[in-house]
CSV table of C-alpha atoms in Angstrom, one decimal:
chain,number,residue,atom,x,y,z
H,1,UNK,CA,23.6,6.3,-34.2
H,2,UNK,CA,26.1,3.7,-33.5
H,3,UNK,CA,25.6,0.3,-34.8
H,4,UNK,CA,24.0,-2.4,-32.1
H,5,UNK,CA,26.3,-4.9,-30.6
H,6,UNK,CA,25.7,-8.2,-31.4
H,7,UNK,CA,26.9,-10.4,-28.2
H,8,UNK,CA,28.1,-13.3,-30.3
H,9,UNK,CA,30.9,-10.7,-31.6
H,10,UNK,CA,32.3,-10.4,-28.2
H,11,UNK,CA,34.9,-12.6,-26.9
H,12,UNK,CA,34.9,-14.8,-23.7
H,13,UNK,CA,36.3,-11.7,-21.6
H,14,UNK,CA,34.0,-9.6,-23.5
H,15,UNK,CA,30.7,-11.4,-22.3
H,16,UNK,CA,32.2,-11.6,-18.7
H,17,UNK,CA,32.9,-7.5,-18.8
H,18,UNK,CA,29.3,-7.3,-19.8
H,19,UNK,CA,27.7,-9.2,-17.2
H,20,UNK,CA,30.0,-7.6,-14.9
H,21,UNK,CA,28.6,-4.2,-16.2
H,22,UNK,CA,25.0,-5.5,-15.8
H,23,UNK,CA,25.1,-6.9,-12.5
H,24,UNK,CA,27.0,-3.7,-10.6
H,25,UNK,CA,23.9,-1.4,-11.8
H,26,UNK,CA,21.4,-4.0,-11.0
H,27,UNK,CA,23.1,-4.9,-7.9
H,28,UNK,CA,23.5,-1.5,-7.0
H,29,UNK,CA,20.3,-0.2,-7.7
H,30,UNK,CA,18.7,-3.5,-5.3
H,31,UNK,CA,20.5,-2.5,-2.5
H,32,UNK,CA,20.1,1.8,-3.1
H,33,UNK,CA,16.1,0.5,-3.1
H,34,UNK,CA,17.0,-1.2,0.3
H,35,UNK,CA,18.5,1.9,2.1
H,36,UNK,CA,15.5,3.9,0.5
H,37,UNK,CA,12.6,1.8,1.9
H,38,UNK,CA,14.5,1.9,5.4
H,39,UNK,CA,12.8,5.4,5.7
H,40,UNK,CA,9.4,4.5,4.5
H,41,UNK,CA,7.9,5.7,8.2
H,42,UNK,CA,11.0,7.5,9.7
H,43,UNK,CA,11.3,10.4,7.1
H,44,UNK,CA,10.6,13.9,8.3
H,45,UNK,CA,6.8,14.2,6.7
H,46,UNK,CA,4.7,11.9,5.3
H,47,UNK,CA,5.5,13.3,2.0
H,48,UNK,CA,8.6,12.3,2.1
H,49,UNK,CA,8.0,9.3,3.0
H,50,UNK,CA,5.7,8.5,0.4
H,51,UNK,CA,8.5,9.5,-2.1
H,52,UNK,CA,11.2,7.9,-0.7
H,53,UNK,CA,8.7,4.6,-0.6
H,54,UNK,CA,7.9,5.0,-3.8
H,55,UNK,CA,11.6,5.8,-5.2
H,56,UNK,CA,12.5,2.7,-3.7
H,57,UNK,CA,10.1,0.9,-5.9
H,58,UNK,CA,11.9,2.5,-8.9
H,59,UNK,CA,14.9,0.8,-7.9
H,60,UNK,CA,13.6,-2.3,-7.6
H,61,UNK,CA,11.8,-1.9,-10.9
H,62,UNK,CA,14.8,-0.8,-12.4
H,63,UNK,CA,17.2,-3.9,-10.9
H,64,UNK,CA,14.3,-6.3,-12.2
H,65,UNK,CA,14.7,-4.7,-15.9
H,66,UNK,CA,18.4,-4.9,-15.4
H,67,UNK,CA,18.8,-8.3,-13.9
H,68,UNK,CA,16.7,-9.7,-16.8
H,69,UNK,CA,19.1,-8.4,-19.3
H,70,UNK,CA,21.5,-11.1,-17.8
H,71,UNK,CA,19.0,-13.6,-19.9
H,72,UNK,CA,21.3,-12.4,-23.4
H,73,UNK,CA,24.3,-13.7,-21.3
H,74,UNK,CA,23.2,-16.6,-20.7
H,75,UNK,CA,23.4,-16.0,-16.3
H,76,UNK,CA,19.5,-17.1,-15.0
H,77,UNK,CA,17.6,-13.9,-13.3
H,78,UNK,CA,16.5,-16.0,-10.3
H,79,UNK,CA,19.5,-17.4,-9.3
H,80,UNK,CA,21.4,-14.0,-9.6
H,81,UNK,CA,18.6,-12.4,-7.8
H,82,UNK,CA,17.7,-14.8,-5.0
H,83,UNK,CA,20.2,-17.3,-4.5
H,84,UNK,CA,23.8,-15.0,-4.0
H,85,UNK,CA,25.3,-14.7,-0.4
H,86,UNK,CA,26.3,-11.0,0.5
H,87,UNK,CA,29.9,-11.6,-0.9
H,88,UNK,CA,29.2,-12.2,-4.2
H,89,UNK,CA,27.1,-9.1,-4.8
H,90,UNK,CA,28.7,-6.2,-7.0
H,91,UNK,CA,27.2,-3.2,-5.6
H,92,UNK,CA,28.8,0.2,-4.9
H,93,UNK,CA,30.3,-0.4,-1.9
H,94,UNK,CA,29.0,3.4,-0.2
H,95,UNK,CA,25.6,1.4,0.3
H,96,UNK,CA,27.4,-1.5,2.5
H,97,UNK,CA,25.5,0.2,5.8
H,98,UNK,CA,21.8,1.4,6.3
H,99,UNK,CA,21.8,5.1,7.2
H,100,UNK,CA,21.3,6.0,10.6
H,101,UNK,CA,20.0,9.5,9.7
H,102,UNK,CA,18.2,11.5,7.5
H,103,UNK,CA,21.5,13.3,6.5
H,104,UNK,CA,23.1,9.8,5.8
H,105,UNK,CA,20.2,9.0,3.2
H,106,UNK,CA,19.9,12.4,1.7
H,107,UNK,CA,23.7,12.4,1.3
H,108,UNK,CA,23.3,8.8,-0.6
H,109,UNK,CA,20.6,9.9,-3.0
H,110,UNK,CA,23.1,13.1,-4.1
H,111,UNK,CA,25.8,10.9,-4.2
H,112,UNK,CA,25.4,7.2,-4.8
H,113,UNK,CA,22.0,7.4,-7.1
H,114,UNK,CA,23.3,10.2,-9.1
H,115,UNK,CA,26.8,8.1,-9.7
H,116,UNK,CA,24.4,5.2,-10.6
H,117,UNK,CA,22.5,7.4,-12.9
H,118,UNK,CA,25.4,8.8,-15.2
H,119,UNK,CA,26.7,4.8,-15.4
H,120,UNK,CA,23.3,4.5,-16.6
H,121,UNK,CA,23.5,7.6,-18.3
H,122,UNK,CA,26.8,6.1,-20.3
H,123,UNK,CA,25.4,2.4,-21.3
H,124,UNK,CA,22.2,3.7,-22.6
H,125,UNK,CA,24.2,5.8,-24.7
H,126,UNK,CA,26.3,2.4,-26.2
H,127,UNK,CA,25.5,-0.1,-28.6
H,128,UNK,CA,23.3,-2.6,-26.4
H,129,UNK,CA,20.3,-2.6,-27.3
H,130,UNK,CA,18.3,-3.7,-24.6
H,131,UNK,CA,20.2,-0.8,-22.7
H,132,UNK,CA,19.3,1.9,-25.1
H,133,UNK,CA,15.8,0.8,-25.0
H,134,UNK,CA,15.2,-0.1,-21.4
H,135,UNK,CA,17.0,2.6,-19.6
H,136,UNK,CA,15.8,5.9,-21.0
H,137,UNK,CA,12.5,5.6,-18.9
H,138,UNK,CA,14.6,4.3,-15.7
H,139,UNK,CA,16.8,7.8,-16.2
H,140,UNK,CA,13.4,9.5,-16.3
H,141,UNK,CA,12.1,8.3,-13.2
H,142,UNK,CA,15.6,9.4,-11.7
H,143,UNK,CA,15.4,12.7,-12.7
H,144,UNK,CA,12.4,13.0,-9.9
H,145,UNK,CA,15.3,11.4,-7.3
H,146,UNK,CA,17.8,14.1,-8.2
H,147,UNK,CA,15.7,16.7,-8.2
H,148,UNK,CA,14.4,15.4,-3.8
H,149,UNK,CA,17.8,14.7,-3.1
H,150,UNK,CA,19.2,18.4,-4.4
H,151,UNK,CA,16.3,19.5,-2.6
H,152,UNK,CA,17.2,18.7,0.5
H,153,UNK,CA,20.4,18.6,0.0
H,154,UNK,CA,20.2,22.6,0.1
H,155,UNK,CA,18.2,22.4,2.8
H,156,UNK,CA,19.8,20.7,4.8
H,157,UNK,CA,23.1,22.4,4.2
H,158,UNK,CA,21.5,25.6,5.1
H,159,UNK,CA,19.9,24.5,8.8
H,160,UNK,CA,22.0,23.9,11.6
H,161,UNK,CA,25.3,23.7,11.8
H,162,UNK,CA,25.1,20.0,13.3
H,163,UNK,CA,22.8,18.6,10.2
H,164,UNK,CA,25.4,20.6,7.8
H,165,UNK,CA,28.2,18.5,9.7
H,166,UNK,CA,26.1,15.5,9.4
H,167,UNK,CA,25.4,15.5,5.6
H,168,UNK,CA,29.4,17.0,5.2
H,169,UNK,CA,30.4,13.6,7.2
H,170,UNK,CA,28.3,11.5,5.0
H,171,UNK,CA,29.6,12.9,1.6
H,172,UNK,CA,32.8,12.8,2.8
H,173,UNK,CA,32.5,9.1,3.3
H,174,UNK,CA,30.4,7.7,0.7
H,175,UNK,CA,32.4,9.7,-2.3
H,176,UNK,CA,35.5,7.3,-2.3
H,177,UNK,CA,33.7,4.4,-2.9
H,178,UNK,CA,31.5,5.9,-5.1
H,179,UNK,CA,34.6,7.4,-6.9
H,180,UNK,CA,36.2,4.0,-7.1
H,181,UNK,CA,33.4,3.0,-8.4
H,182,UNK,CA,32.1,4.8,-11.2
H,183,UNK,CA,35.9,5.6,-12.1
H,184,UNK,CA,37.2,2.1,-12.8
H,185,UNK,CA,39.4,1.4,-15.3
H,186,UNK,CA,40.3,-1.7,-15.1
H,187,UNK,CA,40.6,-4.5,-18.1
H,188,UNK,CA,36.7,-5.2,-18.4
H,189,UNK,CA,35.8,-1.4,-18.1
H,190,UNK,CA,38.4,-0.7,-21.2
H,191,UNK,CA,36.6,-3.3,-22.8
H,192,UNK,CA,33.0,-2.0,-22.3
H,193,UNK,CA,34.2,1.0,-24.0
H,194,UNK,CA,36.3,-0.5,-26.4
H,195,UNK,CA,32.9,-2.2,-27.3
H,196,UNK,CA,30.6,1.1,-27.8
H,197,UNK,CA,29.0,-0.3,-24.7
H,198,UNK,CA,29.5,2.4,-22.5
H,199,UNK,CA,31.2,5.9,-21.7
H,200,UNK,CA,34.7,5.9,-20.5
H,201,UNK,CA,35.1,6.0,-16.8
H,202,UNK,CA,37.2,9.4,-16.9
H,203,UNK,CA,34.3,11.5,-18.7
H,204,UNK,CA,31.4,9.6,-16.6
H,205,UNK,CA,33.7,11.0,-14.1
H,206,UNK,CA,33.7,14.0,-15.2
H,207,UNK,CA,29.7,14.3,-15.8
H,208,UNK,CA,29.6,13.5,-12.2
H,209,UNK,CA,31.8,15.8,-10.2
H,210,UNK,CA,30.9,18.4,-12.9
H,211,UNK,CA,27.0,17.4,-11.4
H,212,UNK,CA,28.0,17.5,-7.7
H,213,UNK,CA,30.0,19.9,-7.5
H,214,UNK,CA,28.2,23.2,-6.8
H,215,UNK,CA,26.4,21.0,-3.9
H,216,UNK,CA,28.8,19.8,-2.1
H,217,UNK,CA,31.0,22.8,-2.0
H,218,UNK,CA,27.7,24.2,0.3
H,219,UNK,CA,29.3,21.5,2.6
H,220,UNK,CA,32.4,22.6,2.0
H,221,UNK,CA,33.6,19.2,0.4
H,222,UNK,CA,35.3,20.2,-2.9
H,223,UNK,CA,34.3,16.5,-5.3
H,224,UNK,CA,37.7,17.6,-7.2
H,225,UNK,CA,39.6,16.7,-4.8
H,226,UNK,CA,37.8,14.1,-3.4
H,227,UNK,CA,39.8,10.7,-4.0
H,228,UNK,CA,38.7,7.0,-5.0
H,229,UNK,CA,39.2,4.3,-2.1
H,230,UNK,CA,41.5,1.9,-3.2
H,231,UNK,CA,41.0,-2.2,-2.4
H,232,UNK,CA,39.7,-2.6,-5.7
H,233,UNK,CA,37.9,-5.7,-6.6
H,234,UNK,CA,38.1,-6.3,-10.7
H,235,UNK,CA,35.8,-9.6,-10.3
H,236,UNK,CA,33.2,-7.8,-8.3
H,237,UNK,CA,33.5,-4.3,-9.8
H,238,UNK,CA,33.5,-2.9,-6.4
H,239,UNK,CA,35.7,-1.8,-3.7
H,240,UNK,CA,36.5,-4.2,-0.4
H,241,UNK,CA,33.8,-5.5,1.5
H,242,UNK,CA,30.2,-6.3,1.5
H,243,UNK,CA,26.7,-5.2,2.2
H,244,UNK,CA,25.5,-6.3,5.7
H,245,UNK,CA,23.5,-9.4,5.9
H,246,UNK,CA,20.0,-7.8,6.8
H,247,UNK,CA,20.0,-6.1,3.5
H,248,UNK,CA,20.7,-9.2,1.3
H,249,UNK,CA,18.2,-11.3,3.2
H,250,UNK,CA,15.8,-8.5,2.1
H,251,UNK,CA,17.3,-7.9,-1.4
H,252,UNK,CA,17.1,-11.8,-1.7
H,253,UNK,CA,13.4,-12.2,0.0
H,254,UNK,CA,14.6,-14.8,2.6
H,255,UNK,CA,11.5,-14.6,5.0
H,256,UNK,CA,9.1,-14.9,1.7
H,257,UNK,CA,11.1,-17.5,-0.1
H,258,UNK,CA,8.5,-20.2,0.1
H,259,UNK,CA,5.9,-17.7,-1.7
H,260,UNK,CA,8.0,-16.9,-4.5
H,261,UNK,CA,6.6,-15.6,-7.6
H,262,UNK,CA,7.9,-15.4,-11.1
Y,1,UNK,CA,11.9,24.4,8.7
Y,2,UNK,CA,8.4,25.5,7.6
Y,3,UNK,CA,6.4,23.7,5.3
Y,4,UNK,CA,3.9,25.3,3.1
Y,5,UNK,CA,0.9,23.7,1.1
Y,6,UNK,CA,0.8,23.0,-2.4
Y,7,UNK,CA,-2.2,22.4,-4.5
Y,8,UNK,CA,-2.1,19.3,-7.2
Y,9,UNK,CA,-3.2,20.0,-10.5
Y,10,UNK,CA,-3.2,17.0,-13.2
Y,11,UNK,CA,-4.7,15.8,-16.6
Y,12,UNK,CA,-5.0,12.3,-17.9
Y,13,UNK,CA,-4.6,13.1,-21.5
Y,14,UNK,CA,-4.0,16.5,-23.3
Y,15,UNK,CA,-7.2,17.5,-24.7
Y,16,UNK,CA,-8.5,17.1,-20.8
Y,17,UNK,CA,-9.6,20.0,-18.5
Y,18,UNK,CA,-6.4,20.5,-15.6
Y,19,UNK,CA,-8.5,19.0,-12.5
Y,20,UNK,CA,-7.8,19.7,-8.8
Y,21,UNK,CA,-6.4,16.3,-7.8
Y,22,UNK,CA,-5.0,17.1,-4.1
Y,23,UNK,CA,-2.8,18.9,-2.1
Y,24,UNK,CA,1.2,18.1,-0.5
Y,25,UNK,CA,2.7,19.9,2.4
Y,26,UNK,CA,6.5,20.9,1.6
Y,27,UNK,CA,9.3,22.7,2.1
Y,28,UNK,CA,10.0,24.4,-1.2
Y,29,UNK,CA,8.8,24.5,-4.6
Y,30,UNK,CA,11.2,21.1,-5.6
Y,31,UNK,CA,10.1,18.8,-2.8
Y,32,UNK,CA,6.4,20.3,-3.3
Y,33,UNK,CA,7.0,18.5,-7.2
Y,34,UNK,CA,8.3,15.2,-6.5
Y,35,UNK,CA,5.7,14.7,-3.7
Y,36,UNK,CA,3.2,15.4,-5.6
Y,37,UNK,CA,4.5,13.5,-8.6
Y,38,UNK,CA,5.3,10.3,-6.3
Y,39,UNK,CA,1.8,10.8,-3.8
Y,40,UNK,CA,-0.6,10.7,-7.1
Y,41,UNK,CA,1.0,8.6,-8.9
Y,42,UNK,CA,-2.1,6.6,-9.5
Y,43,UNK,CA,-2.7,7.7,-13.0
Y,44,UNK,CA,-0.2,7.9,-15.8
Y,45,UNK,CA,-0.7,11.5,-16.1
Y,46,UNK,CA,-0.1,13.5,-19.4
Y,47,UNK,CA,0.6,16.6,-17.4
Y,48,UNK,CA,1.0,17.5,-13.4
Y,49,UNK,CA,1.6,21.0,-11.6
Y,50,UNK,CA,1.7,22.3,-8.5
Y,51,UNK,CA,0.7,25.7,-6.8
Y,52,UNK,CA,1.2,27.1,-3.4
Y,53,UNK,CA,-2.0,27.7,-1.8
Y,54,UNK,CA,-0.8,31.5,-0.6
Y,55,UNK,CA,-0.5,32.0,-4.4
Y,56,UNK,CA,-4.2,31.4,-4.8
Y,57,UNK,CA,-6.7,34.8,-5.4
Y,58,UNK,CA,-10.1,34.4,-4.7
Y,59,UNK,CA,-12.8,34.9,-6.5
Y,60,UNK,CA,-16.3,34.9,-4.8
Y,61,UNK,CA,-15.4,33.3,-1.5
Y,62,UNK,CA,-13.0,34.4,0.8
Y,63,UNK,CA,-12.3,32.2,3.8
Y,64,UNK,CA,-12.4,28.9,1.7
Y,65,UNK,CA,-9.9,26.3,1.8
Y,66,UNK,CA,-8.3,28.0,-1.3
Y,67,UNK,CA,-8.4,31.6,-0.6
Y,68,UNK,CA,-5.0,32.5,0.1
Y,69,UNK,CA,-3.2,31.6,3.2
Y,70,UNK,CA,-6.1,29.8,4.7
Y,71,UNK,CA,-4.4,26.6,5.3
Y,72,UNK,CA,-1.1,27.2,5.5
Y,73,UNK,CA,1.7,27.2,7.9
Y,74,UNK,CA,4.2,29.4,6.6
């Protein structure tokens, strides 16, 4: 068992790598539970629906429990969570757009969550402590989201050749940024590991195309080949752009501001 | 794509009796376990499983909701 981190041994670039690491999960897993709850009542069954509602409550739960570890770094919850404008928020860039088919969010819970998953996977292997403690059950619960999205994954590859060409369209777009992503290796990632706090990009990497690889190739898209997007942005640990403005209204509870609870 | 039903089978803690809690229409035998696990989610169960129906054998009554392929669509 490595020895914890104590944050008052890390140095002013260290803290900022650390919050940076933080808020891309947190933020990421805010807007995944966005483009999840966009198919609360136009999945294919009611079944799925119910699971994709109630997976987009996991992400919410999880962003909550990540968010508040931003408390240690001295960065307020509330203000992170409901106060940023779209370009400030750190999250994967592949969940910038809502879906516009079932294909599109099938091929986001294969890809994105499960690239969101083995970052977890890596700092709750690391010497935070709140991150060993906190994100064991969150991986739990995502083993439930991995196990829909292979699901119909496979299905979906094996119908028609039009939803195949769908879901290979959709991989094929949302693995760059995804790549870019979860492979960075920039100064704050080297210093996450340098820390213990996390895996090193290459063998998350590795987990992850080693994890996809079998189900893409039933799309034909070979993940070993597939290359990270470049534009990379080392103060937002993401690639260029933003999420649309409808989904940070949400993610920041705009229309319910004045009821605000805490 | 044909969907088949799935009997829900859960207990609350494990020194309980496995109690019919419901039933989830899917496609396979992984959807059929994360919809049941995410449609009763009500309880924090100790232990869940699911069965397709056309797996049931009856007993006594044939012709009841459990019996077989009463029920299901595929």
């Amino acid at each position: 068992m490595k020895e914890l981190l104590d944050i008052r041994d890390l140095d002013g670039p260290g803290i900022g790598a650390l919050r940076r690491l933080i808020l891309t999960l947190a933020d990421s897993k805010r807007i995944m539970g966005i483009r999840y709850s966009d198919w609360l009542l136009g999945a294919p069954s009611i079944e799925a629906g119910i699971a994709i509602s109630s997976m987009a409550q996991d992400e919410w739960g999880h962003a909550r429990l990540l968010y508040a570890m931003l408390k240690d770094l001295d960065l307020e919850p509330l203000t992170i969570e409901h106060e940023r404008p779209a370009e400030e928020y750190t999250s994967v860039g592949a969940l910038d757009s809502a879906f516009e088919h079932w294909a599109g969010i099938v091929a986001a819970m294969t890809v994105v969550d499960e690239a969101i998953s083995v970052a977890l996977l890596g700092f709750s292997r690391g010497r935070y402590e709140a991150a060993r403690t906190r994100v064991p059950k969150m991986l739990a619960e995502e083993e439930f989201h991995a196990s829909l999205a292979k699901a119909w994954y496979r299905r979906i590859a094996g119908s028609s050749s039009k939803a195949r060409s769908l879901l290979r369209d959709s991989t094929k777009e949302l693995l760059p940024p995804v790549l870019a992503w979860l492979g960075a290796d920039d100064a704050a990632a080297k210093a996450m590991v340098t820390e213990g706090v996390t895996e090193s990009s290459q063998s998350m990497t590795e987990v992850y195309r080693a994890r996809l690889r079998d189900l893409t190739a039933l799309v034909e898209v070979n993940i070993d080949q597939a290359q990270p997007c470049g534009g990379w942005d080392e103060d937002r640990a993401r690639g260029p752009g933003c999420p649309d403005e409808d989904a940070i209204e949400r993610a920041r509870g705009d229309r319910n501001r004045a009821l605000l609870v805490e | 794509m044909i969907e088949r039903v799935y009997d829900v089978f859960a207990r609350k803690h494990r020194g309980d009796q496995l109690s019919h809690i419901g039933y989830v229409d899917a496609l396979d035998d992984e959807m059929a376990r994360v919809y049941a696990w995410k449609t009763y989610d009500e309880e924090n169960w100790f232990e869940m499983c699911v069965i397709r129906r056309s797996n049931i054998i009856p007993v006594n009554r044939q012709g009841s909701p459990f019996s077989g392929s009463k029920g299901e669509s595929g």
